[in-house]
């Protein structure tokens, strides 16, 4: 029997340590970790698995209190969940939460995920560590069934977004990019690194849903068997050039003197068919889920990298027009969208000259 706080999240209730994190990356404030702010993150897992809508064996490999495990088991039909954590302190919470929800499709496991995933394969594996997921990537690829899915979180956003270049180069073997697009770049480093790791096993990846949110990056990828799939994924890697004075961004398949940042994932971030099937009903943060789903669905995801409207206003020294009006002006000339990464950001296939022209038009200046 454990004591703590009873939380109702989505359609599920669970007990967590009374002294737990309520925001930020969180830390263990009692013996077992729980962060209330990750409710939306857990909602997305539930929506994702509901949208796949098939028999799935799920391994919540770093389950802590089992909050995500029991939510998946209770709210995503046709799942059979293993709630695993290396910490012996986590197990009473996991077991109490399974009991509380009367779950017959969820079991606890007190293993080091490396040994668990060396012995068992799953259709979906969730990796949710403190900081970088790199130490766990290899094992999660080994434990992923053919055409299965990995959900990988990284909370070491500062190195990935270029604030600590040496750390990013060490962990991800990738040169990060600092600038207004650094969060998209960080997310694309994470995905590119998973692609490179999977390729070592002759496997490719297909990103299904990729998120930059709060204090973390997270991507859901399908792992696909075969050297051909691995090569297809590696072909999506790009090196980027960025000039903060002219705002010019460009990418190249090979690194050179200018394209010195990377490698980044240059391909798609989302699977539009999956997004169309995702339903926010009954989630904990239903309005936020609904809003994010709309943003993801319209987002141009096959072009790195985003812009911030403030970059354009500082560069042209013209007062900022409303973003919607600016986007509408750009859409007359080519594909342009908002991005979930920033409420003041946009993605476009237009050249810089076309962006500047559209900006002047939106700001009421003659073209
Ligand atoms: C950030 S917490 C997970 C939070 C949890 N997924 C949630 O949604 O509340 C990270 C957890 O990973 C566990 N962990 C760390 N290394 C592990 C390993 N090698 N195998 C299994 N669990 C591990 C820790 O004990 C900790 O509970």
mmCIF file of C-alpha atoms and ligand atoms in Angstrom:
data_model
loop_
_atom_site.group_PDB
_atom_site.id
_atom_site.type_symbol
_atom_site.label_atom_id
_atom_site.label_comp_id
_atom_site.label_asym_id
_atom_site.label_seq_id
_atom_site.Cartn_x
_atom_site.Cartn_y
_atom_site.Cartn_z
ATOM 1 C CA UNK A 1 0.000 0.000 0.000
ATOM 2 C CA UNK A 2 1.406 3.420 -0.934
ATOM 3 C CA UNK A 3 0.353 6.836 0.237
ATOM 4 C CA UNK A 4 0.272 9.962 -1.836
ATOM 5 C CA UNK A 5 -1.972 12.201 -3.893
ATOM 6 C CA UNK A 6 -4.799 10.835 -6.021
ATOM 7 C CA UNK A 7 -4.720 12.362 -9.498
ATOM 8 C CA UNK A 8 -7.514 12.140 -12.065
ATOM 9 C CA UNK A 9 -6.062 12.532 -15.551
ATOM 10 C CA UNK A 10 -8.131 11.824 -18.659
ATOM 11 C CA UNK A 11 -10.410 8.904 -17.774
ATOM 12 C CA UNK A 12 -7.910 7.366 -15.353
ATOM 13 C CA UNK A 13 -7.063 7.888 -11.690
ATOM 14 C CA UNK A 14 -3.718 7.120 -10.096
ATOM 15 C CA UNK A 15 -1.695 7.733 -6.965
ATOM 16 C CA UNK A 16 1.579 9.650 -7.091
ATOM 17 C CA UNK A 17 3.956 10.802 -4.327
ATOM 18 C CA UNK A 18 2.497 13.768 -2.486
ATOM 19 C CA UNK A 19 5.650 15.780 -3.094
ATOM 20 C CA UNK A 20 5.958 15.766 -6.894
ATOM 21 C CA UNK A 21 6.890 18.155 -9.732
ATOM 22 C CA UNK A 22 4.289 20.452 -11.217
ATOM 23 C CA UNK A 23 6.292 21.909 -14.105
ATOM 24 C CA UNK A 24 9.552 22.126 -16.049
ATOM 25 C CA UNK A 25 11.673 19.040 -16.742
ATOM 26 C CA UNK A 26 10.918 17.948 -13.158
ATOM 27 C CA UNK A 27 13.096 16.046 -10.760
ATOM 28 C CA UNK A 28 12.600 13.326 -8.197
ATOM 29 C CA UNK A 29 11.228 15.317 -5.271
ATOM 30 C CA UNK A 30 10.135 12.171 -3.447
ATOM 31 C CA UNK A 31 11.489 8.705 -4.148
ATOM 32 C CA UNK A 32 9.472 8.254 -7.363
ATOM 33 C CA UNK A 33 9.152 10.779 -10.171
ATOM 34 C CA UNK A 34 5.903 12.366 -11.297
ATOM 35 C CA UNK A 35 5.327 15.611 -13.206
ATOM 36 C CA UNK A 36 1.785 16.971 -13.476
ATOM 37 C CA UNK A 37 2.745 19.168 -16.423
ATOM 38 C CA UNK A 38 3.297 16.062 -18.572
ATOM 39 C CA UNK A 39 -0.464 15.348 -18.667
ATOM 40 C CA UNK A 40 -0.634 16.629 -22.262
ATOM 41 C CA UNK A 41 2.355 14.446 -23.164
ATOM 42 C CA UNK A 42 0.555 11.393 -21.737
ATOM 43 C CA UNK A 43 -2.656 12.465 -23.557
ATOM 44 C CA UNK A 44 -0.755 12.328 -26.842
ATOM 45 C CA UNK A 45 0.388 8.744 -26.127
ATOM 46 C CA UNK A 46 -3.219 7.761 -25.481
ATOM 47 C CA UNK A 47 -4.447 9.476 -28.679
ATOM 48 C CA UNK A 48 -1.606 7.909 -30.672
ATOM 49 C CA UNK A 49 -2.313 4.338 -29.532
ATOM 50 C CA UNK A 50 -6.082 4.768 -29.909
ATOM 51 C CA UNK A 51 -5.515 5.948 -33.493
ATOM 52 C CA UNK A 52 -3.398 2.866 -34.326
ATOM 53 C CA UNK A 53 -6.425 0.851 -33.219
ATOM 54 C CA UNK A 54 -4.926 -2.637 -33.216
ATOM 55 C CA UNK A 55 -3.680 -5.244 -30.755
ATOM 56 C CA UNK A 56 -0.513 -3.711 -29.321
ATOM 57 C CA UNK A 57 1.963 -4.912 -26.722
ATOM 58 C CA UNK A 58 3.231 -1.776 -25.010
ATOM 59 C CA UNK A 59 6.367 -1.378 -22.922
ATOM 60 C CA UNK A 60 6.417 1.759 -20.797
ATOM 61 C CA UNK A 61 10.116 1.154 -20.187
ATOM 62 C CA UNK A 62 10.703 3.988 -17.684
ATOM 63 C CA UNK A 63 7.311 4.072 -16.036
ATOM 64 C CA UNK A 64 8.051 5.663 -12.605
ATOM 65 C CA UNK A 65 4.574 5.732 -10.929
ATOM 66 C CA UNK A 66 3.077 3.995 -13.991
ATOM 67 C CA UNK A 67 0.898 7.020 -14.739
ATOM 68 C CA UNK A 68 1.376 6.677 -18.509
ATOM 69 C CA UNK A 69 1.120 2.877 -18.380
ATOM 70 C CA UNK A 70 -2.244 2.831 -16.603
ATOM 71 C CA UNK A 71 -3.616 5.620 -18.774
ATOM 72 C CA UNK A 72 -2.696 3.669 -21.911
ATOM 73 C CA UNK A 73 -4.043 0.385 -20.498
ATOM 74 C CA UNK A 74 -7.331 2.016 -19.427
ATOM 75 C CA UNK A 75 -7.891 4.491 -22.261
ATOM 76 C CA UNK A 76 -6.400 2.817 -25.352
ATOM 77 C CA UNK A 77 -8.386 -0.339 -26.188
ATOM 78 C CA UNK A 78 -6.569 -3.495 -27.340
ATOM 79 C CA UNK A 79 -3.323 -2.658 -25.532
ATOM 80 C CA UNK A 80 -1.419 -4.987 -23.195
ATOM 81 C CA UNK A 81 0.987 -2.928 -21.138
ATOM 82 C CA UNK A 82 4.210 -3.734 -19.285
ATOM 83 C CA UNK A 83 4.930 -0.938 -16.794
ATOM 84 C CA UNK A 84 8.657 -1.194 -16.129
ATOM 85 C CA UNK A 85 11.023 0.781 -13.947
ATOM 86 C CA UNK A 86 14.478 -0.017 -12.602
ATOM 87 C CA UNK A 87 13.658 1.595 -9.252
ATOM 88 C CA UNK A 88 12.256 -0.699 -6.572
ATOM 89 C CA UNK A 89 10.482 2.350 -5.082
ATOM 90 C CA UNK A 90 8.418 2.713 -8.278
ATOM 91 C CA UNK A 91 6.879 -0.763 -8.159
ATOM 92 C CA UNK A 92 4.427 -0.266 -5.233
ATOM 93 C CA UNK A 93 3.050 2.822 -7.056
ATOM 94 C CA UNK A 94 2.721 0.932 -10.332
ATOM 95 C CA UNK A 95 1.011 -2.003 -8.628
ATOM 96 C CA UNK A 96 -1.330 0.215 -6.634
ATOM 97 C CA UNK A 97 -2.300 2.080 -9.804
ATOM 98 C CA UNK A 98 -2.995 -1.167 -11.660
ATOM 99 C CA UNK A 99 -5.185 -2.274 -8.721
ATOM 100 C CA UNK A 100 -6.959 1.065 -8.487
ATOM 101 C CA UNK A 101 -8.042 0.875 -12.129
ATOM 102 C CA UNK A 102 -8.787 -2.881 -11.948
ATOM 103 C CA UNK A 103 -6.570 -3.454 -14.964
ATOM 104 C CA UNK A 104 -6.095 -6.960 -16.289
ATOM 105 C CA UNK A 105 -4.078 -5.761 -19.302
ATOM 106 C CA UNK A 106 -1.239 -4.152 -17.324
ATOM 107 C CA UNK A 107 1.590 -5.770 -15.364
ATOM 108 C CA UNK A 108 4.490 -4.321 -13.401
ATOM 109 C CA UNK A 109 8.139 -5.078 -14.091
ATOM 110 C CA UNK A 110 11.185 -4.112 -12.039
ATOM 111 C CA UNK A 111 13.965 -4.509 -14.604
ATOM 112 C CA UNK A 112 16.799 -2.578 -16.125
ATOM 113 C CA UNK A 113 15.239 -1.822 -19.527
ATOM 114 C CA UNK A 114 18.395 -3.004 -21.297
ATOM 115 C CA UNK A 115 17.944 -6.570 -20.070
ATOM 116 C CA UNK A 116 14.137 -6.472 -20.466
ATOM 117 C CA UNK A 117 14.369 -5.375 -24.100
ATOM 118 C CA UNK A 118 17.138 -7.873 -24.850
ATOM 119 C CA UNK A 119 14.706 -10.658 -23.887
ATOM 120 C CA UNK A 120 11.293 -9.386 -25.046
ATOM 121 C CA UNK A 121 9.955 -7.548 -28.070
ATOM 122 C CA UNK A 122 7.034 -5.109 -28.011
ATOM 123 C CA UNK A 123 4.895 -3.336 -30.608
ATOM 124 C CA UNK A 124 5.398 0.026 -28.879
ATOM 125 C CA UNK A 125 8.174 1.124 -26.531
ATOM 126 C CA UNK A 126 8.134 4.356 -24.575
ATOM 127 C CA UNK A 127 11.465 5.874 -23.538
ATOM 128 C CA UNK A 128 11.017 8.813 -21.152
ATOM 129 C CA UNK A 129 14.300 9.460 -19.339
ATOM 130 C CA UNK A 130 15.705 12.356 -17.350
ATOM 131 C CA UNK A 131 17.676 14.228 -20.034
ATOM 132 C CA UNK A 132 19.049 12.480 -23.092
ATOM 133 C CA UNK A 133 17.519 9.266 -24.502
ATOM 134 C CA UNK A 134 20.802 8.332 -26.205
ATOM 135 C CA UNK A 135 21.861 5.675 -23.641
ATOM 136 C CA UNK A 136 18.555 3.868 -24.263
ATOM 137 C CA UNK A 137 18.179 4.077 -28.060
ATOM 138 C CA UNK A 138 20.127 0.941 -28.907
ATOM 139 C CA UNK A 139 18.063 -1.258 -26.547
ATOM 140 C CA UNK A 140 14.763 0.248 -27.645
ATOM 141 C CA UNK A 141 15.532 -0.547 -31.300
ATOM 142 C CA UNK A 142 16.455 -4.138 -30.352
ATOM 143 C CA UNK A 143 13.227 -4.555 -28.353
ATOM 144 C CA UNK A 144 10.948 -3.115 -31.043
ATOM 145 C CA UNK A 145 8.954 -5.668 -33.025
ATOM 146 C CA UNK A 146 9.018 -5.542 -36.860
ATOM 147 C CA UNK A 147 7.096 -2.427 -37.970
ATOM 148 C CA UNK A 148 6.611 -1.472 -34.318
ATOM 149 C CA UNK A 149 6.777 2.002 -32.823
ATOM 150 C CA UNK A 150 9.151 3.910 -30.557
ATOM 151 C CA UNK A 151 8.147 6.987 -28.580
ATOM 152 C CA UNK A 152 11.301 8.823 -27.545
ATOM 153 C CA UNK A 153 11.498 11.881 -25.283
ATOM 154 C CA UNK A 154 14.528 14.146 -24.859
ATOM 155 C CA UNK A 155 14.536 16.758 -22.109
ATOM 156 C CA UNK A 156 18.121 17.864 -22.753
ATOM 157 C CA UNK A 157 16.762 20.655 -24.930
ATOM 158 C CA UNK A 158 19.628 23.088 -24.219
ATOM 159 C CA UNK A 159 22.293 20.957 -25.983
ATOM 160 C CA UNK A 160 19.883 19.964 -28.779
ATOM 161 C CA UNK A 161 18.857 23.586 -29.355
ATOM 162 C CA UNK A 162 22.480 24.666 -29.562
ATOM 163 C CA UNK A 163 23.010 26.302 -26.160
ATOM 164 C CA UNK A 164 25.708 23.705 -25.322
ATOM 165 C CA UNK A 165 27.314 22.804 -28.634
ATOM 166 C CA UNK A 166 29.994 20.499 -27.192
ATOM 167 C CA UNK A 167 27.414 18.456 -25.293
ATOM 168 C CA UNK A 168 25.266 18.058 -28.409
ATOM 169 C CA UNK A 169 28.266 17.021 -30.499
ATOM 170 C CA UNK A 170 29.277 14.497 -27.860
ATOM 171 C CA UNK A 171 25.844 12.963 -27.267
ATOM 172 C CA UNK A 172 24.285 13.192 -30.708
ATOM 173 C CA UNK A 173 27.374 13.473 -32.953
ATOM 174 C CA UNK A 174 25.700 16.452 -34.505
ATOM 175 C CA UNK A 175 26.535 20.143 -34.710
ATOM 176 C CA UNK A 176 23.499 22.073 -33.423
ATOM 177 C CA UNK A 177 22.160 25.375 -34.678
ATOM 178 C CA UNK A 178 21.522 28.451 -32.551
ATOM 179 C CA UNK A 179 18.940 30.961 -33.733
ATOM 180 C CA UNK A 180 15.178 31.513 -33.940
ATOM 181 C CA UNK A 181 14.741 28.049 -35.482
ATOM 182 C CA UNK A 182 16.755 26.231 -32.805
ATOM 183 C CA UNK A 183 13.823 24.219 -31.420
ATOM 184 C CA UNK A 184 12.878 22.812 -34.788
ATOM 185 C CA UNK A 185 16.574 22.092 -35.367
ATOM 186 C CA UNK A 186 16.779 20.298 -31.987
ATOM 187 C CA UNK A 187 13.754 18.157 -32.788
ATOM 188 C CA UNK A 188 15.283 17.286 -36.161
ATOM 189 C CA UNK A 189 18.586 16.341 -34.488
ATOM 190 C CA UNK A 190 16.722 13.914 -32.230
ATOM 191 C CA UNK A 191 14.926 12.270 -35.180
ATOM 192 C CA UNK A 192 18.091 12.199 -37.325
ATOM 193 C CA UNK A 193 19.989 10.510 -34.501
ATOM 194 C CA UNK A 194 17.302 7.818 -34.158
ATOM 195 C CA UNK A 195 17.509 7.263 -37.947
ATOM 196 C CA UNK A 196 21.292 6.871 -37.792
ATOM 197 C CA UNK A 197 21.083 4.499 -34.811
ATOM 198 C CA UNK A 198 18.363 2.383 -36.506
ATOM 199 C CA UNK A 199 20.415 2.208 -39.721
ATOM 200 C CA UNK A 200 23.165 0.365 -37.813
ATOM 201 C CA UNK A 201 20.659 -2.511 -37.505
ATOM 202 C CA UNK A 202 19.547 -2.251 -41.180
ATOM 203 C CA UNK A 203 16.326 -0.566 -40.108
ATOM 204 C CA UNK A 204 14.696 2.642 -41.247
ATOM 205 C CA UNK A 205 12.304 4.969 -39.462
ATOM 206 C CA UNK A 206 9.111 6.781 -40.376
ATOM 207 C CA UNK A 207 8.242 9.711 -38.080
ATOM 208 C CA UNK A 208 4.551 9.581 -37.200
ATOM 209 C CA UNK A 209 4.329 12.531 -34.806
ATOM 210 C CA UNK A 210 7.091 14.851 -33.626
ATOM 211 C CA UNK A 211 6.701 17.493 -30.970
ATOM 212 C CA UNK A 212 8.592 20.434 -29.548
ATOM 213 C CA UNK A 213 6.696 21.440 -26.422
ATOM 214 C CA UNK A 214 7.246 22.895 -22.955
ATOM 215 C CA UNK A 215 10.716 21.664 -21.934
ATOM 216 C CA UNK A 216 11.079 18.605 -24.178
ATOM 217 C CA UNK A 217 11.293 17.144 -27.666
ATOM 218 C CA UNK A 218 9.437 13.945 -28.409
ATOM 219 C CA UNK A 219 8.995 11.844 -31.508
ATOM 220 C CA UNK A 220 6.922 8.771 -32.334
ATOM 221 C CA UNK A 221 8.549 6.761 -35.117
ATOM 222 C CA UNK A 222 7.703 3.513 -36.850
ATOM 223 C CA UNK A 223 10.725 1.238 -37.162
ATOM 224 C CA UNK A 224 10.869 -0.510 -40.551
ATOM 225 C CA UNK A 225 13.024 -3.530 -41.337
ATOM 226 C CA UNK A 226 15.448 -3.746 -44.236
ATOM 227 C CA UNK A 227 18.636 -2.207 -45.581
ATOM 228 C CA UNK A 228 16.555 -0.389 -48.220
ATOM 229 C CA UNK A 229 14.449 1.284 -45.513
ATOM 230 C CA UNK A 230 17.625 2.212 -43.627
ATOM 231 C CA UNK A 231 19.090 3.812 -46.774
ATOM 232 C CA UNK A 232 15.825 5.674 -47.451
ATOM 233 C CA UNK A 233 15.988 7.150 -43.934
ATOM 234 C CA UNK A 234 19.645 8.101 -44.248
ATOM 235 C CA UNK A 235 18.782 9.874 -47.513
ATOM 236 C CA UNK A 236 16.568 12.201 -45.463
ATOM 237 C CA UNK A 237 19.528 13.576 -43.485
ATOM 238 C CA UNK A 238 20.623 17.120 -44.350
ATOM 239 C CA UNK A 239 23.250 19.683 -43.374
ATOM 240 C CA UNK A 240 22.175 23.275 -42.919
ATOM 241 C CA UNK A 241 23.578 26.698 -43.550
ATOM 242 C CA UNK A 242 22.223 29.759 -41.737
ATOM 243 C CA UNK A 243 23.236 33.397 -42.056
ATOM 244 C CA UNK A 244 21.816 35.452 -39.147
ATOM 245 C CA UNK A 245 22.521 38.714 -41.012
ATOM 246 C CA UNK A 246 20.723 37.926 -44.284
ATOM 247 C CA UNK A 247 18.380 35.325 -42.620
ATOM 248 C CA UNK A 248 19.260 32.936 -45.471
ATOM 249 C CA UNK A 249 18.760 29.228 -44.687
ATOM 250 C CA UNK A 250 19.670 26.465 -47.069
ATOM 251 C CA UNK A 251 20.306 22.765 -46.870
ATOM 252 C CA UNK A 252 22.517 20.274 -48.609
ATOM 253 C CA UNK A 253 22.742 16.478 -48.624
ATOM 254 C CA UNK A 254 26.491 16.719 -47.958
ATOM 255 C CA UNK A 255 28.312 18.936 -45.423
ATOM 256 C CA UNK A 256 30.493 21.725 -46.777
ATOM 257 C CA UNK A 257 32.029 24.969 -45.543
ATOM 258 C CA UNK A 258 28.617 26.672 -45.329
ATOM 259 C CA UNK A 259 26.427 23.666 -44.597
ATOM 260 C CA UNK A 260 28.299 22.894 -41.441
ATOM 261 C CA UNK A 261 25.376 22.260 -39.053
ATOM 262 C CA UNK A 262 23.919 18.774 -38.769
ATOM 263 C CA UNK A 263 23.129 16.117 -39.687
ATOM 264 C CA UNK A 264 19.421 16.889 -39.162
ATOM 265 C CA UNK A 265 16.343 14.941 -40.183
ATOM 266 C CA UNK A 266 15.174 16.803 -43.303
ATOM 267 C CA UNK A 267 12.060 14.721 -43.944
ATOM 268 C CA UNK A 268 8.502 14.763 -42.696
ATOM 269 C CA UNK A 269 7.640 15.091 -39.006
ATOM 270 C CA UNK A 270 4.089 13.747 -39.131
ATOM 271 C CA UNK A 271 1.974 11.023 -40.671
ATOM 272 C CA UNK A 272 -1.116 12.862 -41.858
ATOM 273 C CA UNK A 273 -3.321 9.746 -41.991
ATOM 274 C CA UNK A 274 -2.541 8.985 -38.362
ATOM 275 C CA UNK A 275 -3.217 12.606 -37.344
ATOM 276 C CA UNK A 276 -6.613 12.406 -39.062
ATOM 277 C CA UNK A 277 -7.520 9.423 -36.864
ATOM 278 C CA UNK A 278 -6.360 10.994 -33.583
ATOM 279 C CA UNK A 279 -9.255 12.005 -31.348
ATOM 280 C CA UNK A 280 -8.847 14.246 -28.293
ATOM 281 C CA UNK A 281 -12.161 13.229 -26.665
ATOM 282 C CA UNK A 282 -11.808 12.492 -22.986
ATOM 283 C CA UNK A 283 -8.149 13.517 -22.708
ATOM 284 C CA UNK A 284 -6.958 15.526 -19.707
ATOM 285 C CA UNK A 285 -6.005 18.598 -21.713
ATOM 286 C CA UNK A 286 -8.728 18.196 -24.338
ATOM 287 C CA UNK A 287 -8.677 21.792 -25.608
ATOM 288 C CA UNK A 288 -4.897 21.830 -25.883
ATOM 289 C CA UNK A 289 -4.929 18.448 -27.655
ATOM 290 C CA UNK A 290 -7.545 19.721 -30.097
ATOM 291 C CA UNK A 291 -5.564 22.886 -30.798
ATOM 292 C CA UNK A 292 -2.284 21.012 -31.262
ATOM 293 C CA UNK A 293 -3.914 18.467 -33.572
ATOM 294 C CA UNK A 294 -5.152 21.321 -35.787
ATOM 295 C CA UNK A 295 -1.668 22.872 -35.815
ATOM 296 C CA UNK A 296 0.096 19.593 -36.625
ATOM 297 C CA UNK A 297 -2.389 18.821 -39.430
ATOM 298 C CA UNK A 298 -1.763 22.108 -41.245
ATOM 299 C CA UNK A 299 1.976 22.352 -40.575
ATOM 300 C CA UNK A 300 4.372 22.123 -43.528
ATOM 301 C CA UNK A 301 6.714 19.452 -42.193
ATOM 302 C CA UNK A 302 8.925 18.569 -45.136
ATOM 303 C CA UNK A 303 10.913 21.814 -45.247
ATOM 304 C CA UNK A 304 13.489 22.752 -42.618
ATOM 305 C CA UNK A 305 13.577 25.383 -41.102
ATOM 306 C CA UNK A 306 10.953 27.670 -39.594
ATOM 307 C CA UNK A 307 11.110 31.477 -39.307
ATOM 308 C CA UNK A 308 10.002 33.789 -36.518
ATOM 309 C CA UNK A 309 8.032 36.857 -37.628
ATOM 310 C CA UNK A 310 10.266 38.981 -35.355
ATOM 311 C CA UNK A 311 13.282 38.050 -37.516
ATOM 312 C CA UNK A 312 11.611 39.611 -40.526
ATOM 313 C CA UNK A 313 10.476 42.745 -38.676
ATOM 314 C CA UNK A 314 13.959 43.356 -37.209
ATOM 315 C CA UNK A 315 15.576 42.765 -40.577
ATOM 316 C CA UNK A 316 13.241 45.027 -42.574
ATOM 317 C CA UNK A 317 12.682 47.487 -39.695
ATOM 318 C CA UNK A 318 8.968 47.605 -40.469
ATOM 319 C CA UNK A 319 6.296 47.299 -37.767
ATOM 320 C CA UNK A 320 5.033 43.739 -37.405
ATOM 321 C CA UNK A 321 1.720 42.998 -39.136
ATOM 322 C CA UNK A 322 -0.658 40.359 -37.699
ATOM 323 C CA UNK A 323 0.814 36.895 -38.372
ATOM 324 C CA UNK A 324 -2.420 35.605 -39.942
ATOM 325 C CA UNK A 325 -2.449 38.426 -42.477
ATOM 326 C CA UNK A 326 1.252 37.878 -43.284
ATOM 327 C CA UNK A 327 0.685 34.130 -43.748
ATOM 328 C CA UNK A 328 -2.306 34.783 -46.027
ATOM 329 C CA UNK A 329 -0.125 37.084 -48.161
ATOM 330 C CA UNK A 330 2.596 34.431 -48.424
ATOM 331 C CA UNK A 331 0.056 31.707 -49.256
ATOM 332 C CA UNK A 332 -0.777 33.564 -52.485
ATOM 333 C CA UNK A 333 2.732 32.765 -53.717
ATOM 334 C CA UNK A 334 3.492 29.327 -52.289
ATOM 335 C CA UNK A 335 2.988 26.779 -49.509
ATOM 336 C CA UNK A 336 3.107 28.505 -46.105
ATOM 337 C CA UNK A 337 1.831 27.467 -42.680
ATOM 338 C CA UNK A 338 1.995 28.112 -38.977
ATOM 339 C CA UNK A 339 4.132 25.791 -36.866
ATOM 340 C CA UNK A 340 3.291 24.133 -33.548
ATOM 341 C CA UNK A 341 6.822 24.990 -32.422
ATOM 342 C CA UNK A 342 6.120 28.674 -31.847
ATOM 343 C CA UNK A 343 2.932 30.792 -31.863
ATOM 344 C CA UNK A 344 4.863 33.511 -33.694
ATOM 345 C CA UNK A 345 6.640 31.218 -36.155
ATOM 346 C CA UNK A 346 5.895 30.074 -39.708
ATOM 347 C CA UNK A 347 7.094 27.602 -42.329
ATOM 348 C CA UNK A 348 7.256 28.428 -46.017
ATOM 349 C CA UNK A 349 8.683 27.302 -49.316
ATOM 350 C CA UNK A 350 9.004 30.943 -50.491
ATOM 351 C CA UNK A 351 12.399 32.515 -51.185
ATOM 352 C CA UNK A 352 13.563 35.221 -48.798
ATOM 353 C CA UNK A 353 12.775 37.892 -51.409
ATOM 354 C CA UNK A 354 9.210 36.585 -51.701
ATOM 355 C CA UNK A 355 8.904 36.487 -47.891
ATOM 356 C CA UNK A 356 10.063 40.115 -47.648
ATOM 357 C CA UNK A 357 7.663 41.188 -50.436
ATOM 358 C CA UNK A 358 4.732 39.444 -48.732
ATOM 359 C CA UNK A 359 5.712 41.021 -45.404
ATOM 360 C CA UNK A 360 5.677 44.526 -46.924
ATOM 361 C CA UNK A 361 2.289 43.765 -48.472
ATOM 362 C CA UNK A 362 0.915 42.504 -45.122
ATOM 363 C CA UNK A 363 2.322 45.569 -43.368
ATOM 364 C CA UNK A 364 0.494 47.808 -45.837
ATOM 365 C CA UNK A 365 3.506 48.885 -47.876
ATOM 366 C CA UNK A 366 3.362 48.809 -51.688
ATOM 367 C CA UNK A 367 5.028 45.796 -53.393
HETATM 368 C C1 LIG B 1 11.491 10.862 -16.102
HETATM 369 S S1 LIG B 1 11.129 9.423 -15.179
HETATM 370 C C2 LIG B 1 9.805 8.688 -16.090
HETATM 371 C C3 LIG B 1 8.491 9.390 -15.959
HETATM 372 C C4 LIG B 1 7.293 8.607 -16.390
HETATM 373 N N1 LIG B 1 7.436 8.066 -17.727
HETATM 374 C C5 LIG B 1 6.020 9.451 -16.286
HETATM 375 O O1 LIG B 1 5.336 9.681 -17.332
HETATM 376 O O2 LIG B 1 5.691 9.902 -15.188
HETATM 377 C C6 LIG B 1 12.472 8.364 -15.576
HETATM 378 C C7 LIG B 1 12.378 6.982 -14.913
HETATM 379 O O3 LIG B 1 13.309 6.117 -15.558
HETATM 380 C C8 LIG B 1 13.761 5.165 -14.618
HETATM 381 N N2 LIG B 1 14.989 4.548 -15.153
HETATM 382 C C9 LIG B 1 16.232 5.104 -15.269
HETATM 383 N N3 LIG B 1 17.079 4.231 -15.840
HETATM 384 C C10 LIG B 1 16.381 3.103 -16.122
HETATM 385 C C11 LIG B 1 16.713 1.843 -16.718
HETATM 386 N N4 LIG B 1 17.949 1.603 -17.148
HETATM 387 N N5 LIG B 1 15.747 0.917 -16.844
HETATM 388 C C12 LIG B 1 14.472 1.176 -16.411
HETATM 389 N N6 LIG B 1 14.100 2.338 -15.825
HETATM 390 C C13 LIG B 1 15.039 3.295 -15.678
HETATM 391 C C14 LIG B 1 13.931 5.980 -13.345
HETATM 392 O O4 LIG B 1 13.889 5.159 -12.189
HETATM 393 C C15 LIG B 1 12.744 6.956 -13.428
HETATM 394 O O5 LIG B 1 11.641 6.478 -12.687
#
